[in-house]
PDB file of C-alpha atoms and ligand atoms in Angstrom:
ATOM      1  CA  MET A   1      26.988  17.320 -16.485  1.00 98.00           C
ATOM      2  CA  LYS A   2      29.202  18.141 -13.202  1.00 98.00           C
ATOM      3  CA  ILE A   3      30.838  15.386 -11.129  1.00 98.00           C
ATOM      4  CA  PHE A   4      31.772  16.241  -7.532  1.00 98.00           C
ATOM      5  CA  ASP A   5      33.633  14.147  -5.000  1.00 98.00           C
ATOM      6  CA  SER A   6      33.884  16.999  -2.378  1.00 98.00           C
ATOM      7  CA  ILE A   7      31.176  17.930   0.005  1.00 98.00           C
ATOM      8  CA  VAL A   8      32.280  21.580   0.057  1.00 98.00           C
ATOM      9  CA  ASP A   9      32.016  21.742  -3.795  1.00 98.00           C
ATOM     10  CA  ILE A  10      28.698  20.322  -4.237  1.00 98.00           C
ATOM     11  CA  ARG A  11      27.221  22.414  -1.364  1.00 98.00           C
ATOM     12  CA  SER A  12      28.237  25.629  -3.033  1.00 98.00           C
ATOM     13  CA  PHE A  13      26.892  24.270  -6.309  1.00 98.00           C
ATOM     14  CA  ILE A  14      23.417  23.557  -4.765  1.00 98.00           C
ATOM     15  CA  LYS A  15      23.553  27.046  -2.834  1.00 98.00           C
ATOM     16  CA  ALA A  16      24.088  28.910  -6.173  1.00 98.00           C
ATOM     17  CA  ALA A  17      21.330  26.937  -7.777  1.00 98.00           C
ATOM     18  CA  LYS A  18      19.047  27.555  -4.899  1.00 98.00           C
ATOM     19  CA  VAL A  19      19.723  31.432  -5.146  1.00 98.00           C
ATOM     20  CA  GLU A  20      18.607  31.190  -8.751  1.00 98.00           C
ATOM     21  CA  GLY A  21      15.280  29.642  -7.549  1.00 98.00           C
ATOM     22  CA  LEU A  22      15.964  26.211  -9.023  1.00 98.00           C
ATOM     23  CA  SER A  23      14.417  23.120  -7.263  1.00 98.00           C
ATOM     24  CA  ILE A  24      16.746  20.007  -6.477  1.00 98.00           C
ATOM     25  CA  GLY A  25      15.731  16.425  -7.001  1.00 99.00           C
ATOM     26  CA  PHE A  26      18.041  13.698  -5.579  1.00 99.00           C
ATOM     27  CA  VAL A  27      18.341  10.150  -6.502  1.00 99.00           C
ATOM     28  CA  PRO A  28      20.746   8.079  -4.007  1.00 98.00           C
ATOM     29  CA  THR A  29      22.420   5.089  -5.566  1.00 98.00           C
ATOM     30  CA  MET A  30      25.088   2.739  -5.009  1.00 98.00           C
ATOM     31  CA  GLY A  31      26.024   2.740  -8.703  1.00 98.00           C
ATOM     32  CA  ALA A  32      26.115  -0.173 -11.061  1.00 98.00           C
ATOM     33  CA  LEU A  33      23.314   1.669 -12.612  1.00 98.00           C
ATOM     34  CA  HIS A  34      20.490   0.003 -14.590  1.00 98.00           C
ATOM     35  CA  GLU A  35      17.206   0.924 -15.882  1.00 98.00           C
ATOM     36  CA  GLY A  36      15.586   0.790 -12.401  1.00 98.00           C
ATOM     37  CA  HIS A  37      17.855   3.664 -11.223  1.00 98.00           C
ATOM     38  CA  LEU A  38      17.185   5.347 -14.494  1.00 98.00           C
ATOM     39  CA  ALA A  39      13.369   5.556 -13.882  1.00 98.00           C
ATOM     40  CA  LEU A  40      14.210   7.427 -10.766  1.00 98.00           C
ATOM     41  CA  VAL A  41      16.369   9.828 -12.705  1.00 98.00           C
ATOM     42  CA  ARG A  42      13.600  10.366 -15.177  1.00 98.00           C
ATOM     43  CA  GLU A  43      10.979  10.908 -12.480  1.00 98.00           C
ATOM     44  CA  SER A  44      13.403  13.549 -10.925  1.00 98.00           C
ATOM     45  CA  LYS A  45      13.957  15.332 -14.120  1.00 98.00           C
ATOM     46  CA  GLY A  46      10.158  15.415 -14.732  1.00 98.00           C
ATOM     47  CA  ASN A  47       9.498  17.092 -11.240  1.00 98.00           C
ATOM     48  CA  THR A  48      12.637  19.236 -10.575  1.00 98.00           C
ATOM     49  CA  ASP A  49      15.010  21.625 -12.241  1.00 98.00           C
ATOM     50  CA  ILE A  50      18.215  20.121 -11.177  1.00 98.00           C
ATOM     51  CA  THR A  51      18.793  16.411 -10.746  1.00 99.00           C
ATOM     52  CA  VAL A  52      21.469  15.102  -8.482  1.00 99.00           C
ATOM     53  CA  VAL A  53      22.529  11.453  -8.524  1.00 99.00           C
ATOM     54  CA  SER A  54      24.793  10.111  -5.738  1.00 99.00           C
ATOM     55  CA  ILE A  55      26.976   7.079  -6.431  1.00 98.00           C
ATOM     56  CA  PHE A  56      28.390   5.895  -3.050  1.00 98.00           C
ATOM     57  CA  VAL A  57      28.855   2.238  -1.967  1.00 98.00           C
ATOM     58  CA  ASN A  58      28.030   2.788   1.659  1.00 98.00           C
ATOM     59  CA  PRO A  59      30.216   0.444   3.868  1.00 97.00           C
ATOM     60  CA  THR A  60      28.012   1.098   6.975  1.00 96.00           C
ATOM     61  CA  GLN A  61      25.081  -0.633   5.551  1.00 97.00           C
ATOM     62  CA  PHE A  62      26.851  -3.903   4.649  1.00 96.00           C
ATOM     63  CA  GLY A  63      27.252  -6.678   7.291  1.00 95.00           C
ATOM     64  CA  PRO A  64      30.747  -8.438   7.754  1.00 92.00           C
ATOM     65  CA  ASN A  65      29.959 -11.238   5.415  1.00 90.00           C
ATOM     66  CA  GLU A  66      28.244  -9.342   2.867  1.00 94.00           C
ATOM     67  CA  ASP A  67      29.076  -8.213  -0.584  1.00 94.00           C
ATOM     68  CA  TYR A  68      30.778  -4.801   0.074  1.00 96.00           C
ATOM     69  CA  GLU A  69      34.138  -5.738  -1.553  1.00 96.00           C
ATOM     70  CA  LYS A  70      32.700  -7.438  -4.578  1.00 95.00           C
ATOM     71  CA  TYR A  71      29.927  -4.653  -5.198  1.00 96.00           C
ATOM     72  CA  GLN A  72      30.373  -3.309  -8.596  1.00 96.00           C
ATOM     73  CA  ARG A  73      32.121  -0.005  -9.010  1.00 97.00           C
ATOM     74  CA  ASN A  74      32.308   1.516 -12.324  1.00 97.00           C
ATOM     75  CA  LEU A  75      32.131   5.394 -12.158  1.00 98.00           C
ATOM     76  CA  GLU A  76      32.967   6.027 -15.635  1.00 98.00           C
ATOM     77  CA  GLN A  77      30.199   3.963 -17.029  1.00 98.00           C
ATOM     78  CA  ASP A  78      27.695   5.071 -14.516  1.00 98.00           C
ATOM     79  CA  SER A  79      28.522   8.818 -15.398  1.00 98.00           C
ATOM     80  CA  GLN A  80      28.135   8.294 -18.989  1.00 98.00           C
ATOM     81  CA  LEU A  81      24.688   6.725 -18.222  1.00 98.00           C
ATOM     82  CA  CYS A  82      23.920   9.800 -16.071  1.00 98.00           C
ATOM     83  CA  ASP A  83      24.991  12.023 -18.831  1.00 98.00           C
ATOM     84  CA  VAL A  84      22.946  10.478 -21.530  1.00 98.00           C
ATOM     85  CA  GLU A  85      19.820  10.642 -19.176  1.00 98.00           C
ATOM     86  CA  GLY A  86      20.441  14.401 -18.742  1.00 98.00           C
ATOM     87  CA  VAL A  87      21.446  14.336 -15.045  1.00 98.00           C
ATOM     88  CA  ASP A  88      22.911  17.617 -13.870  1.00 98.00           C
ATOM     89  CA  VAL A  89      25.182  16.647 -11.141  1.00 98.00           C
ATOM     90  CA  VAL A  90      26.769  13.216 -10.182  1.00 98.00           C
ATOM     91  CA  PHE A  91      28.075  13.168  -6.658  1.00 98.00           C
ATOM     92  CA  ALA A  92      30.578  10.378  -6.044  1.00 98.00           C
ATOM     93  CA  PRO A  93      32.319  10.903  -2.782  1.00 98.00           C
ATOM     94  CA  ALA A  94      35.143   8.659  -1.370  1.00 98.00           C
ATOM     95  CA  VAL A  95      34.605   6.692   1.896  1.00 97.00           C
ATOM     96  CA  THR A  96      36.986   9.109   3.365  1.00 97.00           C
ATOM     97  CA  GLU A  97      34.892  12.039   2.438  1.00 98.00           C
ATOM     98  CA  MET A  98      31.830  10.789   3.848  1.00 98.00           C
ATOM     99  CA  TYR A  99      33.162   9.136   7.002  1.00 97.00           C
ATOM    100  CA  PRO A 100      36.517  11.357   7.677  1.00 93.00           C
ATOM    101  CA  ALA A 101      36.947  10.216  11.307  1.00 83.00           C
ATOM    102  CA  LYS A 102      35.447   7.595  13.573  1.00 78.00           C
ATOM    103  CA  ASP A 103      31.962   8.880  13.940  1.00 85.00           C
ATOM    104  CA  SER A 104      29.769   8.225  16.979  1.00 92.00           C
ATOM    105  CA  VAL A 105      26.381   9.729  16.027  1.00 96.00           C
ATOM    106  CA  VAL A 106      24.070   7.439  13.883  1.00 96.00           C
ATOM    107  CA  VAL A 107      20.495   7.418  12.895  1.00 98.00           C
ATOM    108  CA  LYS A 108      18.418   4.347  14.161  1.00 97.00           C
ATOM    109  CA  GLU A 109      14.893   3.320  13.569  1.00 97.00           C
ATOM    110  CA  SER A 110      13.183   1.358  16.569  1.00 96.00           C
ATOM    111  CA  ALA A 111      10.093  -0.245  15.145  1.00 97.00           C
ATOM    112  CA  LEU A 112       9.807  -0.621  11.238  1.00 97.00           C
ATOM    113  CA  SER A 113      13.334  -1.965  11.143  1.00 96.00           C
ATOM    114  CA  LYS A 114      12.678  -5.030  13.592  1.00 94.00           C
ATOM    115  CA  ASN A 115      11.636  -7.479  10.941  1.00 93.00           C
ATOM    116  CA  LEU A 116      12.168  -8.488   7.280  1.00 94.00           C
ATOM    117  CA  CYS A 117      15.643  -7.331   6.068  1.00 95.00           C
ATOM    118  CA  GLY A 118      16.213  -5.627   9.501  1.00 94.00           C
ATOM    119  CA  ARG A 119      16.030  -9.131  11.216  1.00 93.00           C
ATOM    120  CA  THR A 120      18.380 -10.952   8.787  1.00 91.00           C
ATOM    121  CA  ARG A 121      20.762  -7.865   8.116  1.00 94.00           C
ATOM    122  CA  PRO A 122      21.422  -6.455  11.650  1.00 93.00           C
ATOM    123  CA  GLY A 123      22.738  -2.788  11.382  1.00 95.00           C
ATOM    124  CA  HIS A 124      21.632  -2.427   7.702  1.00 97.00           C
ATOM    125  CA  PHE A 125      18.930   0.078   8.129  1.00 97.00           C
ATOM    126  CA  SER A 126      20.899   2.100  10.621  1.00 97.00           C
ATOM    127  CA  GLY A 127      23.742   2.299   7.984  1.00 97.00           C
ATOM    128  CA  VAL A 128      21.176   3.352   5.448  1.00 98.00           C
ATOM    129  CA  LEU A 129      19.448   5.847   7.374  1.00 98.00           C
ATOM    130  CA  THR A 130      22.719   7.510   8.395  1.00 98.00           C
ATOM    131  CA  VAL A 131      24.080   7.835   5.054  1.00 98.00           C
ATOM    132  CA  VAL A 132      20.805   8.949   3.519  1.00 98.00           C
ATOM    133  CA  ALA A 133      20.574  11.644   6.425  1.00 98.00           C
ATOM    134  CA  LYS A 134      23.960  12.748   5.729  1.00 98.00           C
ATOM    135  CA  LEU A 135      23.370  13.041   1.988  1.00 98.00           C
ATOM    136  CA  PHE A 136      20.128  14.820   2.600  1.00 98.00           C
ATOM    137  CA  ASN A 137      22.049  17.448   4.698  1.00 98.00           C
ATOM    138  CA  ILE A 138      24.683  17.803   2.105  1.00 98.00           C
ATOM    139  CA  ILE A 139      22.389  18.036  -1.063  1.00 98.00           C
ATOM    140  CA  ASP A 140      19.423  19.636   0.612  1.00 98.00           C
ATOM    141  CA  PRO A 141      16.945  18.426  -1.985  1.00 98.00           C
ATOM    142  CA  ASP A 142      13.311  19.470  -2.519  1.00 98.00           C
ATOM    143  CA  MET A 143      12.364  15.933  -3.623  1.00 98.00           C
ATOM    144  CA  ALA A 144      14.068  12.621  -3.107  1.00 99.00           C
ATOM    145  CA  PHE A 145      13.333   9.591  -5.346  1.00 98.00           C
ATOM    146  CA  PHE A 146      13.335   6.050  -4.036  1.00 98.00           C
ATOM    147  CA  GLY A 147      12.420   2.680  -5.465  1.00 98.00           C
ATOM    148  CA  GLN A 148       9.496   0.534  -4.540  1.00 97.00           C
ATOM    149  CA  LYS A 149      11.819  -2.427  -4.987  1.00 98.00           C
ATOM    150  CA  ASP A 150      13.247  -1.590  -1.509  1.00 98.00           C
ATOM    151  CA  ALA A 151       9.876  -1.453   0.164  1.00 98.00           C
ATOM    152  CA  GLN A 152      11.208  -1.510   3.777  1.00 98.00           C
ATOM    153  CA  GLN A 153      13.908   0.874   3.059  1.00 98.00           C
ATOM    154  CA  VAL A 154      11.299   3.453   1.442  1.00 98.00           C
ATOM    155  CA  ARG A 155       8.880   3.054   4.484  1.00 98.00           C
ATOM    156  CA  ILE A 156      11.698   3.684   7.035  1.00 98.00           C
ATOM    157  CA  ILE A 157      13.099   6.651   5.105  1.00 98.00           C
ATOM    158  CA  GLU A 158       9.500   8.037   4.844  1.00 98.00           C
ATOM    159  CA  GLN A 159       9.387   7.731   8.670  1.00 98.00           C
ATOM    160  CA  MET A 160      12.839   9.375   9.097  1.00 98.00           C
ATOM    161  CA  ILE A 161      11.738  12.388   6.855  1.00 98.00           C
ATOM    162  CA  ARG A 162       8.630  12.891   9.127  1.00 98.00           C
ATOM    163  CA  ASP A 163      10.422  12.065  12.598  1.00 98.00           C
ATOM    164  CA  LEU A 164      13.405  14.261  11.934  1.00 98.00           C
ATOM    165  CA  ASN A 165      11.627  17.124  10.098  1.00 98.00           C
ATOM    166  CA  PHE A 166      13.515  16.954   6.923  1.00 98.00           C
ATOM    167  CA  ASP A 167      11.736  19.407   4.538  1.00 98.00           C
ATOM    168  CA  ILE A 168      11.964  16.877   1.643  1.00 98.00           C
ATOM    169  CA  GLU A 169       9.127  15.418  -0.508  1.00 98.00           C
ATOM    170  CA  LEU A 170       9.560  11.661  -1.008  1.00 98.00           C
ATOM    171  CA  LYS A 171       8.585  10.052  -4.307  1.00 98.00           C
ATOM    172  CA  VAL A 172       8.377   6.236  -4.816  1.00 98.00           C
ATOM    173  CA  VAL A 173       8.830   4.753  -8.214  1.00 98.00           C
ATOM    174  CA  PRO A 174       7.452   1.490  -9.049  1.00 97.00           C
ATOM    175  CA  THR A 175       9.805  -1.520  -9.471  1.00 98.00           C
ATOM    176  CA  VAL A 176      11.324  -1.857 -12.973  1.00 98.00           C
ATOM    177  CA  ARG A 177      11.570  -5.582 -14.171  1.00 98.00           C
ATOM    178  CA  GLU A 178      13.011  -7.626 -16.816  1.00 98.00           C
ATOM    179  CA  TYR A 179      10.904  -9.058 -19.572  1.00 97.00           C
ATOM    180  CA  ASP A 180      10.267 -12.210 -17.510  1.00 97.00           C
ATOM    181  CA  GLY A 181       9.544 -10.305 -14.356  1.00 98.00           C
ATOM    182  CA  LEU A 182      12.692 -10.568 -12.389  1.00 98.00           C
ATOM    183  CA  ALA A 183      13.223  -7.135 -10.481  1.00 98.00           C
ATOM    184  CA  LEU A 184      16.233  -5.350 -11.904  1.00 98.00           C
ATOM    185  CA  SER A 185      18.996  -5.307  -9.572  1.00 98.00           C
ATOM    186  CA  SER A 186      22.780  -4.670  -9.476  1.00 96.00           C
ATOM    187  CA  ARG A 187      23.111  -8.060  -7.846  1.00 96.00           C
ATOM    188  CA  ASN A 188      21.390  -9.909 -10.771  1.00 97.00           C
ATOM    189  CA  SER A 189      24.862  -9.792 -12.435  1.00 96.00           C
ATOM    190  CA  TYR A 190      26.134 -12.334  -9.682  1.00 96.00           C
ATOM    191  CA  LEU A 191      23.728 -14.940 -10.872  1.00 97.00           C
ATOM    192  CA  THR A 192      24.973 -17.932 -12.860  1.00 97.00           C
ATOM    193  CA  ALA A 193      23.127 -18.868 -16.020  1.00 97.00           C
ATOM    194  CA  GLU A 194      21.245 -21.519 -14.296  1.00 97.00           C
ATOM    195  CA  GLN A 195      20.322 -19.188 -11.264  1.00 98.00           C
ATOM    196  CA  ARG A 196      19.238 -16.467 -13.675  1.00 98.00           C
ATOM    197  CA  VAL A 197      16.730 -19.027 -15.257  1.00 97.00           C
ATOM    198  CA  TRP A 198      15.467 -19.845 -11.744  1.00 98.00           C
ATOM    199  CA  ALA A 199      15.156 -16.213 -10.414  1.00 98.00           C
ATOM    200  CA  PRO A 200      11.903 -15.043 -12.191  1.00 98.00           C
ATOM    201  CA  ARG A 201      10.076 -17.641 -10.080  1.00 98.00           C
ATOM    202  CA  ILE A 202      10.083 -14.974  -7.335  1.00 98.00           C
ATOM    203  CA  TYR A 203       7.904 -12.672  -9.391  1.00 98.00           C
ATOM    204  CA  GLU A 204       5.922 -15.789 -10.767  1.00 97.00           C
ATOM    205  CA  GLY A 205       5.223 -16.911  -7.165  1.00 98.00           C
ATOM    206  CA  MET A 206       4.152 -13.553  -6.081  1.00 98.00           C
ATOM    207  CA  GLN A 207       1.731 -13.227  -9.006  1.00 96.00           C
ATOM    208  CA  LYS A 208       0.297 -16.576  -8.119  1.00 97.00           C
ATOM    209  CA  VAL A 209      -0.511 -15.360  -4.669  1.00 97.00           C
ATOM    210  CA  LEU A 210      -1.825 -12.139  -6.086  1.00 95.00           C
ATOM    211  CA  SER A 211      -4.186 -14.149  -8.338  1.00 93.00           C
ATOM    212  CA  LEU A 212      -5.326 -16.412  -5.471  1.00 95.00           C
ATOM    213  CA  TYR A 213      -6.067 -13.470  -3.515  1.00 94.00           C
ATOM    214  CA  LYS A 214      -7.968 -11.827  -6.276  1.00 90.00           C
ATOM    215  CA  ALA A 215      -9.986 -15.031  -6.452  1.00 90.00           C
ATOM    216  CA  GLY A 216     -10.883 -14.597  -2.748  1.00 91.00           C
ATOM    217  CA  GLU A 217      -8.108 -16.411  -0.791  1.00 94.00           C
ATOM    218  CA  LYS A 218      -7.086 -14.002   2.147  1.00 94.00           C
ATOM    219  CA  ASP A 219      -5.531 -16.421   4.606  1.00 97.00           C
ATOM    220  CA  VAL A 220      -1.855 -15.773   4.817  1.00 98.00           C
ATOM    221  CA  SER A 221      -0.919 -19.394   5.853  1.00 98.00           C
ATOM    222  CA  ILE A 222      -2.432 -20.744   2.621  1.00 98.00           C
ATOM    223  CA  LEU A 223      -0.929 -18.004   0.400  1.00 98.00           C
ATOM    224  CA  ARG A 224       2.352 -18.449   2.117  1.00 98.00           C
ATOM    225  CA  GLN A 225       2.185 -22.233   1.336  1.00 98.00           C
ATOM    226  CA  ALA A 226       1.552 -21.382  -2.299  1.00 98.00           C
ATOM    227  CA  LEU A 227       4.512 -19.193  -2.612  1.00 98.00           C
ATOM    228  CA  GLU A 228       6.780 -21.571  -0.754  1.00 98.00           C
ATOM    229  CA  ALA A 229       5.838 -24.269  -3.259  1.00 98.00           C
ATOM    230  CA  VAL A 230       7.273 -22.167  -6.068  1.00 98.00           C
ATOM    231  CA  LEU A 231      10.369 -20.931  -4.273  1.00 98.00           C
ATOM    232  CA  THR A 232      12.174 -24.178  -4.345  1.00 97.00           C
ATOM    233  CA  GLY A 233      15.196 -25.326  -6.211  1.00 95.00           C
ATOM    234  CA  ASN A 234      18.985 -26.166  -6.231  1.00 92.00           C
ATOM    235  CA  ASP A 235      20.859 -23.997  -3.752  1.00 94.00           C
ATOM    236  CA  VAL A 236      17.853 -21.972  -3.186  1.00 97.00           C
ATOM    237  CA  GLU A 237      16.972 -20.809   0.276  1.00 97.00           C
ATOM    238  CA  VAL A 238      14.077 -18.592   1.461  1.00 98.00           C
ATOM    239  CA  ASP A 239      15.299 -15.878   3.801  1.00 96.00           C
ATOM    240  CA  TYR A 240      11.759 -14.622   4.485  1.00 97.00           C
ATOM    241  CA  ILE A 241       8.232 -14.422   3.081  1.00 98.00           C
ATOM    242  CA  GLU A 242       6.473 -11.826   5.046  1.00 97.00           C
ATOM    243  CA  PHE A 243       2.890 -10.381   4.815  1.00 98.00           C
ATOM    244  CA  VAL A 244       3.036  -7.285   6.587  1.00 97.00           C
ATOM    245  CA  ASP A 245       0.834  -4.078   7.055  1.00 96.00           C
ATOM    246  CA  TRP A 246       2.483  -1.456   4.782  1.00 94.00           C
ATOM    247  CA  LYS A 247       2.334   1.306   7.280  1.00 95.00           C
ATOM    248  CA  SER A 248       3.350  -0.535  10.578  1.00 95.00           C
ATOM    249  CA  PHE A 249       5.223  -3.418   8.970  1.00 95.00           C
ATOM    250  CA  GLU A 250       3.640  -5.699  11.511  1.00 96.00           C
ATOM    251  CA  SER A 251       2.774  -9.209  10.375  1.00 96.00           C
ATOM    252  CA  VAL A 252      -0.844  -9.924   9.276  1.00 97.00           C
ATOM    253  CA  ASP A 253      -3.000 -13.165   9.192  1.00 97.00           C
ATOM    254  CA  THR A 254      -5.334 -11.993   6.797  1.00 95.00           C
ATOM    255  CA  VAL A 255      -4.445 -10.024   3.628  1.00 95.00           C
ATOM    256  CA  ASN A 256      -6.296  -6.870   3.039  1.00 89.00           C
ATOM    257  CA  ASP A 257      -5.733  -3.671   0.713  1.00 86.00           C
ATOM    258  CA  GLY A 258      -2.478  -2.135   2.156  1.00 90.00           C
ATOM    259  CA  THR A 259      -0.874  -5.358   2.915  1.00 96.00           C
ATOM    260  CA  LEU A 260       2.671  -5.850   1.424  1.00 97.00           C
ATOM    261  CA  LEU A 261       4.147  -9.357   0.498  1.00 98.00           C
ATOM    262  CA  ALA A 262       7.914  -8.983   0.912  1.00 98.00           C
ATOM    263  CA  VAL A 263      10.238 -11.743  -0.115  1.00 98.00           C
ATOM    264  CA  ALA A 264      13.964 -12.356   0.290  1.00 97.00           C
ATOM    265  CA  VAL A 265      15.522 -15.249  -1.233  1.00 98.00           C
ATOM    266  CA  ARG A 266      19.299 -16.550  -1.278  1.00 97.00           C
ATOM    267  CA  VAL A 267      19.982 -18.080  -4.763  1.00 97.00           C
ATOM    268  CA  GLY A 268      23.587 -19.500  -4.256  1.00 97.00           C
ATOM    269  CA  ASP A 269      25.402 -16.576  -2.695  1.00 95.00           C
ATOM    270  CA  THR A 270      23.079 -13.805  -4.073  1.00 96.00           C
ATOM    271  CA  ARG A 271      20.371 -12.522  -1.965  1.00 96.00           C
ATOM    272  CA  LEU A 272      17.484 -11.341  -4.098  1.00 98.00           C
ATOM    273  CA  ILE A 273      14.301  -9.244  -2.594  1.00 98.00           C
ATOM    274  CA  ASP A 274      11.137  -8.361  -4.235  1.00 98.00           C
ATOM    275  CA  ASN A 275       7.669  -7.369  -3.042  1.00 98.00           C
ATOM    276  CA  ILE A 276       4.042  -6.577  -4.098  1.00 96.00           C
ATOM    277  CA  MET A 277       1.279  -4.758  -2.721  1.00 93.00           C
ATOM    278  CA  PHE A 278      -2.506  -6.199  -2.431  1.00 91.00           C
ATOM    279  CA  PRO A 279      -4.146  -5.238  -4.648  1.00 79.00           C
ATOM    280  CA  SER A 280      -1.066  -4.318  -6.964  1.00 53.00           C
ATOM    281  CA  LEU A 281      -1.064  -0.707  -6.460  1.00 43.00           C
ATOM    282  CA  SER A 282       1.943   1.527  -6.112  1.00 44.00           C
ATOM    283  CA  PHE A 283       2.687   3.188  -2.591  1.00 47.00           C
ATOM    284  CA  SER A 284       2.298   6.857  -3.161  1.00 43.00           C
TER     285      SER A 284
HETATM  286  P1  AMP B   1      20.705   0.740  -4.938  1.00 93.07           P
HETATM  287  O1  AMP B   1      21.719   1.451  -5.908  1.00 93.07           O
HETATM  288  O2  AMP B   1      20.521  -0.568  -5.187  1.00 93.07           O
HETATM  289  O3  AMP B   1      20.975   1.262  -3.497  1.00 93.07           O
HETATM  290  O4  AMP B   1      19.370   1.494  -5.289  1.00 93.07           O
HETATM  291  C1  AMP B   1      19.318   2.879  -5.409  1.00 93.07           C
HETATM  292  C2  AMP B   1      17.795   3.287  -5.778  1.00 93.07           C
HETATM  293  O5  AMP B   1      17.341   2.722  -6.910  1.00 93.07           O
HETATM  294  C3  AMP B   1      16.851   2.769  -4.417  1.00 93.07           C
HETATM  295  O6  AMP B   1      15.990   3.787  -4.140  1.00 93.07           O
HETATM  296  C4  AMP B   1      16.239   1.485  -5.041  1.00 93.07           C
HETATM  297  O7  AMP B   1      14.997   1.075  -4.600  1.00 93.07           O
HETATM  298  C5  AMP B   1      16.135   1.913  -6.589  1.00 93.07           C
HETATM  299  N1  AMP B   1      15.999   0.757  -7.391  1.00 93.07           N
HETATM  300  C6  AMP B   1      16.842  -0.305  -7.241  1.00 93.07           C
HETATM  301  N2  AMP B   1      16.339  -1.300  -8.242  1.00 93.07           N
HETATM  302  C7  AMP B   1      15.145  -0.818  -8.764  1.00 93.07           C
HETATM  303  C8  AMP B   1      14.229  -1.256  -9.690  1.00 93.07           C
HETATM  304  N3  AMP B   1      14.209  -2.567 -10.285  1.00 93.07           N
HETATM  305  N4  AMP B   1      13.187  -0.558  -9.910  1.00 93.07           N
HETATM  306  C9  AMP B   1      13.031   0.547  -9.383  1.00 93.07           C
HETATM  307  N5  AMP B   1      13.948   1.283  -8.473  1.00 93.07           N
HETATM  308  C10 AMP B   1      14.973   0.512  -8.139  1.00 93.07           C
END
């Protein structure tokens, strides 16, 4: 496995691979890798010749009071995990490599990013889109792999690929969960033992909503109440519970096929997000 931190070097590696006719799969991450990330890697390996994983904690997608400083960084451990999975290339640039001077061009999305995480994390999606666009231009992949766990992110990136004419096929990988339903996340490690016991309630609550829906209840206000009743606890604050159309990300009053239920909850200082589709189908 090769590890690059320089844009020039990874570009020449990719160019040489393309001359040989090899296809490139790309898995962007912020490191602190877990089985969710590895599911994306396996999907890339199954679909392309060369799998590139980027490991970059992108400062521009964190707000001033967010966890940029405390975000786990362990390149050695992450590289080992990648090596064991058969990743071909890890790209782990320094912040100065990605943002060498004061940049003045960014990518902004103006419709899908207005609500949910876009409302509570202003600037977040512009930071994500800008770094993903830069990484797409550096790595020039044929396919890029993203997790359903970050549903709004995936939808906005799908739109960016379309609107800015990136010649990249987007593949969405279902959310990988712990045995008790908690979606795997690098941020789960921040949870205290007590908070970790509470955290599966997010998935349990969404499953309860899903079973009410399957039993015929489609009224969002009733389904929302059922979820709110589950998402209570010590030091727990619901950031949002949103029922939106998967394509437009506009709120709906009545649940239909193609409605997405997305939830963000603060458990102590840790913000957890999760989502399900009605009925529980994958996006792609
Ligand atoms: P992150 O390192 O958190 O920025 O995530 C990198 C990629 O991994 C994103 O496409 C995420 O959606 C995806 N991802 C994170 N957690 C999971 C999970 N539990 N299951 C599937 N994909 C995930």
